[in-house]
Amino acid sequence: MTARLPLPSACPCDPARRYAACCGRLHAGTLAAESAEQLMRSRYSAYAVGDLEYLRASWHADTCPAELDLDPSVRWLGLQVKRHLREGEDAAVVEFVARYRIGGGSAVRLHEVSRFVRVDGRWVYVDGEFPRA
């Protein structure tokens, strides 16, 4: 199991915001995501701070992998939300590009179109597709 990293002062999802006032509230359970985009941003931040418990809790029960571990050598470098599309009251799609680096390697782009649904009033991540460049 991966140890949680020290909490940052700036939020990984938006360095202009403080972590404690942004995704930190969702990770602590004091605030629920109001939209699929907010949940996606909080999940990106959870990867950045190593919050495996939050990632599991925000993943749809039918698609959450049985085993999930975070590589401590991965450093998340930035997030760009490209679009957020509601598909009715309880479904949404968020397209984003996240950049990360493994160890001392070159930066890598992760481009994903993620699906989210609302279950019992709470947004959860279902799955994602990786569009071709």
JSON list of C-alpha atoms in Angstrom, two decimals:
[
{"chain": "A", "resi": 1, "resn": "MET", "atom": "CA", "xyz": [0.00, 0.00, 0.00]},
{"chain": "A", "resi": 2, "resn": "THR", "atom": "CA", "xyz": [1.26, 3.47, -0.84]},
{"chain": "A", "resi": 3, "resn": "ALA", "atom": "CA", "xyz": [1.85, 5.98, 1.92]},
{"chain": "A", "resi": 4, "resn": "ARG", "atom": "CA", "xyz": [0.07, 9.28, 1.62]},
{"chain": "A", "resi": 5, "resn": "LEU", "atom": "CA", "xyz": [2.35, 12.17, 0.67]},
{"chain": "A", "resi": 6, "resn": "PRO", "atom": "CA", "xyz": [2.65, 15.38, 2.72]},
{"chain": "A", "resi": 7, "resn": "LEU", "atom": "CA", "xyz": [-0.28, 17.68, 1.97]},
{"chain": "A", "resi": 8, "resn": "PRO", "atom": "CA", "xyz": [0.57, 20.62, -0.28]},
{"chain": "A", "resi": 9, "resn": "SER", "atom": "CA", "xyz": [-0.35, 24.24, 0.39]},
{"chain": "A", "resi": 10, "resn": "ALA", "atom": "CA", "xyz": [-1.41, 24.82, -3.24]},
{"chain": "A", "resi": 11, "resn": "CYS", "atom": "CA", "xyz": [-4.06, 22.52, -4.68]},
{"chain": "A", "resi": 12, "resn": "PRO", "atom": "CA", "xyz": [-2.72, 20.15, -7.35]},
{"chain": "A", "resi": 13, "resn": "CYS", "atom": "CA", "xyz": [-5.85, 20.67, -9.48]},
{"chain": "A", "resi": 14, "resn": "ASP", "atom": "CA", "xyz": [-5.37, 24.46, -9.54]},
{"chain": "A", "resi": 15, "resn": "PRO", "atom": "CA", "xyz": [-2.20, 25.94, -8.02]},
{"chain": "A", "resi": 16, "resn": "ALA", "atom": "CA", "xyz": [-3.96, 29.32, -7.67]},
{"chain": "A", "resi": 17, "resn": "ARG", "atom": "CA", "xyz": [-6.17, 27.78, -4.95]},
{"chain": "A", "resi": 18, "resn": "ARG", "atom": "CA", "xyz": [-5.23, 26.52, -1.52]},
{"chain": "A", "resi": 19, "resn": "TYR", "atom": "CA", "xyz": [-5.50, 22.73, -1.10]},
{"chain": "A", "resi": 20, "resn": "ALA", "atom": "CA", "xyz": [-7.34, 23.07, 2.22]},
{"chain": "A", "resi": 21, "resn": "ALA", "atom": "CA", "xyz": [-10.00, 25.27, 0.60]},
{"chain": "A", "resi": 22, "resn": "CYS", "atom": "CA", "xyz": [-10.25, 23.23, -2.62]},
{"chain": "A", "resi": 23, "resn": "CYS", "atom": "CA", "xyz": [-9.82, 19.45, -2.95]},
{"chain": "A", "resi": 24, "resn": "GLY", "atom": "CA", "xyz": [-8.69, 19.03, 0.65]},
{"chain": "A", "resi": 25, "resn": "ARG", "atom": "CA", "xyz": [-12.30, 19.48, 1.81]},
{"chain": "A", "resi": 26, "resn": "LEU", "atom": "CA", "xyz": [-13.47, 16.68, -0.46]},
{"chain": "A", "resi": 27, "resn": "HIS", "atom": "CA", "xyz": [-10.61, 14.39, 0.60]},
{"chain": "A", "resi": 28, "resn": "ALA", "atom": "CA", "xyz": [-11.42, 15.05, 4.26]},
{"chain": "A", "resi": 29, "resn": "GLY", "atom": "CA", "xyz": [-15.10, 14.23, 3.69]},
{"chain": "A", "resi": 30, "resn": "THR", "atom": "CA", "xyz": [-16.35, 17.66, 4.78]},
{"chain": "A", "resi": 31, "resn": "LEU", "atom": "CA", "xyz": [-17.68, 18.44, 1.30]},
{"chain": "A", "resi": 32, "resn": "ALA", "atom": "CA", "xyz": [-19.15, 16.29, -1.47]},
{"chain": "A", "resi": 33, "resn": "ALA", "atom": "CA", "xyz": [-18.43, 17.02, -5.14]},
{"chain": "A", "resi": 34, "resn": "GLU", "atom": "CA", "xyz": [-21.17, 19.18, -6.61]},
{"chain": "A", "resi": 35, "resn": "SER", "atom": "CA", "xyz": [-20.32, 18.23, -10.21]},
{"chain": "A", "resi": 36, "resn": "ALA", "atom": "CA", "xyz": [-18.49, 15.59, -12.17]},
{"chain": "A", "resi": 37, "resn": "GLU", "atom": "CA", "xyz": [-15.78, 18.15, -12.98]},
{"chain": "A", "resi": 38, "resn": "GLN", "atom": "CA", "xyz": [-15.24, 18.88, -9.30]},
{"chain": "A", "resi": 39, "resn": "LEU", "atom": "CA", "xyz": [-15.00, 15.14, -8.60]},
{"chain": "A", "resi": 40, "resn": "MET", "atom": "CA", "xyz": [-12.52, 14.67, -11.45]},
{"chain": "A", "resi": 41, "resn": "ARG", "atom": "CA", "xyz": [-10.36, 17.53, -10.14]},
{"chain": "A", "resi": 42, "resn": "SER", "atom": "CA", "xyz": [-10.46, 16.03, -6.64]},
{"chain": "A", "resi": 43, "resn": "ARG", "atom": "CA", "xyz": [-9.46, 12.62, -8.00]},
{"chain": "A", "resi": 44, "resn": "TYR", "atom": "CA", "xyz": [-6.50, 14.17, -9.86]},
{"chain": "A", "resi": 45, "resn": "SER", "atom": "CA", "xyz": [-5.47, 15.81, -6.58]},
{"chain": "A", "resi": 46, "resn": "ALA", "atom": "CA", "xyz": [-5.92, 12.49, -4.75]},
{"chain": "A", "resi": 47, "resn": "TYR", "atom": "CA", "xyz": [-3.46, 10.89, -7.15]},
{"chain": "A", "resi": 48, "resn": "ALA", "atom": "CA", "xyz": [-1.06, 13.80, -6.56]},
{"chain": "A", "resi": 49, "resn": "VAL", "atom": "CA", "xyz": [-1.20, 13.51, -2.74]},
{"chain": "A", "resi": 50, "resn": "GLY", "atom": "CA", "xyz": [-1.42, 9.71, -2.66]},
{"chain": "A", "resi": 51, "resn": "ASP", "atom": "CA", "xyz": [-4.93, 9.49, -1.18]},
{"chain": "A", "resi": 52, "resn": "LEU", "atom": "CA", "xyz": [-5.78, 5.92, -2.17]},
{"chain": "A", "resi": 53, "resn": "GLU", "atom": "CA", "xyz": [-8.77, 5.79, 0.20]},
{"chain": "A", "resi": 54, "resn": "TYR", "atom": "CA", "xyz": [-10.42, 8.75, -1.54]},
{"chain": "A", "resi": 55, "resn": "LEU", "atom": "CA", "xyz": [-9.77, 7.27, -4.98]},
{"chain": "A", "resi": 56, "resn": "ARG", "atom": "CA", "xyz": [-11.51, 4.03, -3.98]},
{"chain": "A", "resi": 57, "resn": "ALA", "atom": "CA", "xyz": [-14.41, 5.86, -2.32]},
{"chain": "A", "resi": 58, "resn": "SER", "atom": "CA", "xyz": [-14.99, 8.02, -5.42]},
{"chain": "A", "resi": 59, "resn": "TRP", "atom": "CA", "xyz": [-14.89, 5.08, -7.88]},
{"chain": "A", "resi": 60, "resn": "HIS", "atom": "CA", "xyz": [-18.09, 3.30, -8.96]},
{"chain": "A", "resi": 61, "resn": "ALA", "atom": "CA", "xyz": [-18.34, -0.03, -7.12]},
{"chain": "A", "resi": 62, "resn": "ASP", "atom": "CA", "xyz": [-18.86, -1.95, -10.39]},
{"chain": "A", "resi": 63, "resn": "THR", "atom": "CA", "xyz": [-15.66, -0.65, -12.02]},
{"chain": "A", "resi": 64, "resn": "CYS", "atom": "CA", "xyz": [-13.25, -0.06, -9.12]},
{"chain": "A", "resi": 65, "resn": "PRO", "atom": "CA", "xyz": [-10.27, -2.40, -9.51]},
{"chain": "A", "resi": 66, "resn": "ALA", "atom": "CA", "xyz": [-9.81, -5.04, -6.82]},
{"chain": "A", "resi": 67, "resn": "GLU", "atom": "CA", "xyz": [-6.18, -4.00, -6.46]},
{"chain": "A", "resi": 68, "resn": "LEU", "atom": "CA", "xyz": [-5.08, -0.40, -6.69]},
{"chain": "A", "resi": 69, "resn": "ASP", "atom": "CA", "xyz": [-1.68, 0.95, -5.78]},
{"chain": "A", "resi": 70, "resn": "LEU", "atom": "CA", "xyz": [-0.01, 4.28, -6.44]},
{"chain": "A", "resi": 71, "resn": "ASP", "atom": "CA", "xyz": [3.55, 4.50, -7.70]},
{"chain": "A", "resi": 72, "resn": "PRO", "atom": "CA", "xyz": [5.45, 6.83, -5.33]},
{"chain": "A", "resi": 73, "resn": "SER", "atom": "CA", "xyz": [7.86, 7.80, -8.13]},
{"chain": "A", "resi": 74, "resn": "VAL", "atom": "CA", "xyz": [5.06, 9.48, -10.12]},
{"chain": "A", "resi": 75, "resn": "ARG", "atom": "CA", "xyz": [4.90, 13.27, -9.80]},
{"chain": "A", "resi": 76, "resn": "TRP", "atom": "CA", "xyz": [1.78, 14.97, -11.13]},
{"chain": "A", "resi": 77, "resn": "LEU", "atom": "CA", "xyz": [2.67, 18.21, -12.92]},
{"chain": "A", "resi": 78, "resn": "GLY", "atom": "CA", "xyz": [-0.57, 19.82, -14.05]},
{"chain": "A", "resi": 79, "resn": "LEU", "atom": "CA", "xyz": [-4.18, 19.48, -15.09]},
{"chain": "A", "resi": 80, "resn": "GLN", "atom": "CA", "xyz": [-6.18, 21.03, -17.91]},
{"chain": "A", "resi": 81, "resn": "VAL", "atom": "CA", "xyz": [-9.92, 20.42, -18.11]},
{"chain": "A", "resi": 82, "resn": "LYS", "atom": "CA", "xyz": [-10.93, 20.54, -21.77]},
{"chain": "A", "resi": 83, "resn": "ARG", "atom": "CA", "xyz": [-14.69, 20.05, -21.38]},
{"chain": "A", "resi": 84, "resn": "HIS", "atom": "CA", "xyz": [-17.41, 19.06, -18.93]},
{"chain": "A", "resi": 85, "resn": "LEU", "atom": "CA", "xyz": [-20.66, 17.82, -20.44]},
{"chain": "A", "resi": 86, "resn": "ARG", "atom": "CA", "xyz": [-23.75, 16.93, -18.41]},
{"chain": "A", "resi": 87, "resn": "GLU", "atom": "CA", "xyz": [-25.75, 14.05, -19.88]},
{"chain": "A", "resi": 88, "resn": "GLY", "atom": "CA", "xyz": [-28.94, 14.41, -17.91]},
{"chain": "A", "resi": 89, "resn": "GLU", "atom": "CA", "xyz": [-29.24, 14.80, -14.15]},
{"chain": "A", "resi": 90, "resn": "ASP", "atom": "CA", "xyz": [-27.13, 11.82, -13.15]},
{"chain": "A", "resi": 91, "resn": "ALA", "atom": "CA", "xyz": [-24.44, 11.38, -15.81]},
{"chain": "A", "resi": 92, "resn": "ALA", "atom": "CA", "xyz": [-21.59, 13.49, -17.15]},
{"chain": "A", "resi": 93, "resn": "VAL", "atom": "CA", "xyz": [-18.40, 13.35, -19.19]},
{"chain": "A", "resi": 94, "resn": "VAL", "atom": "CA", "xyz": [-15.20, 15.23, -18.39]},
{"chain": "A", "resi": 95, "resn": "GLU", "atom": "CA", "xyz": [-12.33, 15.46, -20.86]},
{"chain": "A", "resi": 96, "resn": "PHE", "atom": "CA", "xyz": [-8.96, 16.43, -19.44]},
{"chain": "A", "resi": 97, "resn": "VAL", "atom": "CA", "xyz": [-5.23, 16.36, -19.98]},
{"chain": "A", "resi": 98, "resn": "ALA", "atom": "CA", "xyz": [-2.98, 15.61, -17.01]},
{"chain": "A", "resi": 99, "resn": "ARG", "atom": "CA", "xyz": [0.79, 15.76, -17.10]},
{"chain": "A", "resi": 100, "resn": "TYR", "atom": "CA", "xyz": [3.05, 13.63, -14.95]},
{"chain": "A", "resi": 101, "resn": "ARG", "atom": "CA", "xyz": [6.63, 12.44, -14.65]},
{"chain": "A", "resi": 102, "resn": "ILE", "atom": "CA", "xyz": [7.95, 9.10, -13.43]},
{"chain": "A", "resi": 103, "resn": "GLY", "atom": "CA", "xyz": [11.19, 9.49, -11.51]},
{"chain": "A", "resi": 104, "resn": "GLY", "atom": "CA", "xyz": [13.62, 11.63, -13.48]},
{"chain": "A", "resi": 105, "resn": "GLY", "atom": "CA", "xyz": [12.01, 10.82, -16.82]},
{"chain": "A", "resi": 106, "resn": "SER", "atom": "CA", "xyz": [10.36, 13.11, -19.32]},
{"chain": "A", "resi": 107, "resn": "ALA", "atom": "CA", "xyz": [6.89, 14.53, -18.74]},
{"chain": "A", "resi": 108, "resn": "VAL", "atom": "CA", "xyz": [4.02, 12.42, -20.10]},
{"chain": "A", "resi": 109, "resn": "ARG", "atom": "CA", "xyz": [0.54, 13.56, -21.19]},
{"chain": "A", "resi": 110, "resn": "LEU", "atom": "CA", "xyz": [-2.52, 11.59, -20.10]},
{"chain": "A", "resi": 111, "resn": "HIS", "atom": "CA", "xyz": [-5.54, 12.57, -22.23]},
{"chain": "A", "resi": 112, "resn": "GLU", "atom": "CA", "xyz": [-8.75, 10.99, -20.98]},
{"chain": "A", "resi": 113, "resn": "VAL", "atom": "CA", "xyz": [-12.49, 11.30, -21.52]},
{"chain": "A", "resi": 114, "resn": "SER", "atom": "CA", "xyz": [-13.97, 10.14, -18.21]},
{"chain": "A", "resi": 115, "resn": "ARG", "atom": "CA", "xyz": [-17.53, 9.02, -17.49]},
{"chain": "A", "resi": 116, "resn": "PHE", "atom": "CA", "xyz": [-19.21, 9.86, -14.20]},
{"chain": "A", "resi": 117, "resn": "VAL", "atom": "CA", "xyz": [-22.62, 9.00, -12.74]},
{"chain": "A", "resi": 118, "resn": "ARG", "atom": "CA", "xyz": [-24.46, 10.08, -9.66]},
{"chain": "A", "resi": 119, "resn": "VAL", "atom": "CA", "xyz": [-25.33, 7.22, -7.28]},
{"chain": "A", "resi": 120, "resn": "ASP", "atom": "CA", "xyz": [-27.53, 8.01, -4.28]},
{"chain": "A", "resi": 121, "resn": "GLY", "atom": "CA", "xyz": [-26.91, 11.71, -4.90]},
{"chain": "A", "resi": 122, "resn": "ARG", "atom": "CA", "xyz": [-23.10, 11.34, -4.98]},
{"chain": "A", "resi": 123, "resn": "TRP", "atom": "CA", "xyz": [-20.91, 11.68, -8.09]},
{"chain": "A", "resi": 124, "resn": "VAL", "atom": "CA", "xyz": [-18.58, 8.72, -8.78]},
{"chain": "A", "resi": 125, "resn": "TYR", "atom": "CA", "xyz": [-16.05, 7.90, -11.50]},
{"chain": "A", "resi": 126, "resn": "VAL", "atom": "CA", "xyz": [-17.10, 5.05, -13.80]},
{"chain": "A", "resi": 127, "resn": "ASP", "atom": "CA", "xyz": [-14.36, 4.70, -16.42]},
{"chain": "A", "resi": 128, "resn": "GLY", "atom": "CA", "xyz": [-12.47, 6.54, -19.11]},
{"chain": "A", "resi": 129, "resn": "GLU", "atom": "CA", "xyz": [-11.33, 6.33, -22.71]},
{"chain": "A", "resi": 130, "resn": "PHE", "atom": "CA", "xyz": [-8.08, 7.61, -24.17]},
{"chain": "A", "resi": 131, "resn": "PRO", "atom": "CA", "xyz": [-8.75, 9.48, -27.42]},
{"chain": "A", "resi": 132, "resn": "ARG", "atom": "CA", "xyz": [-6.23, 9.24, -30.20]},
{"chain": "A", "resi": 133, "resn": "ALA", "atom": "CA", "xyz": [-4.07, 12.30, -30.68]}
]
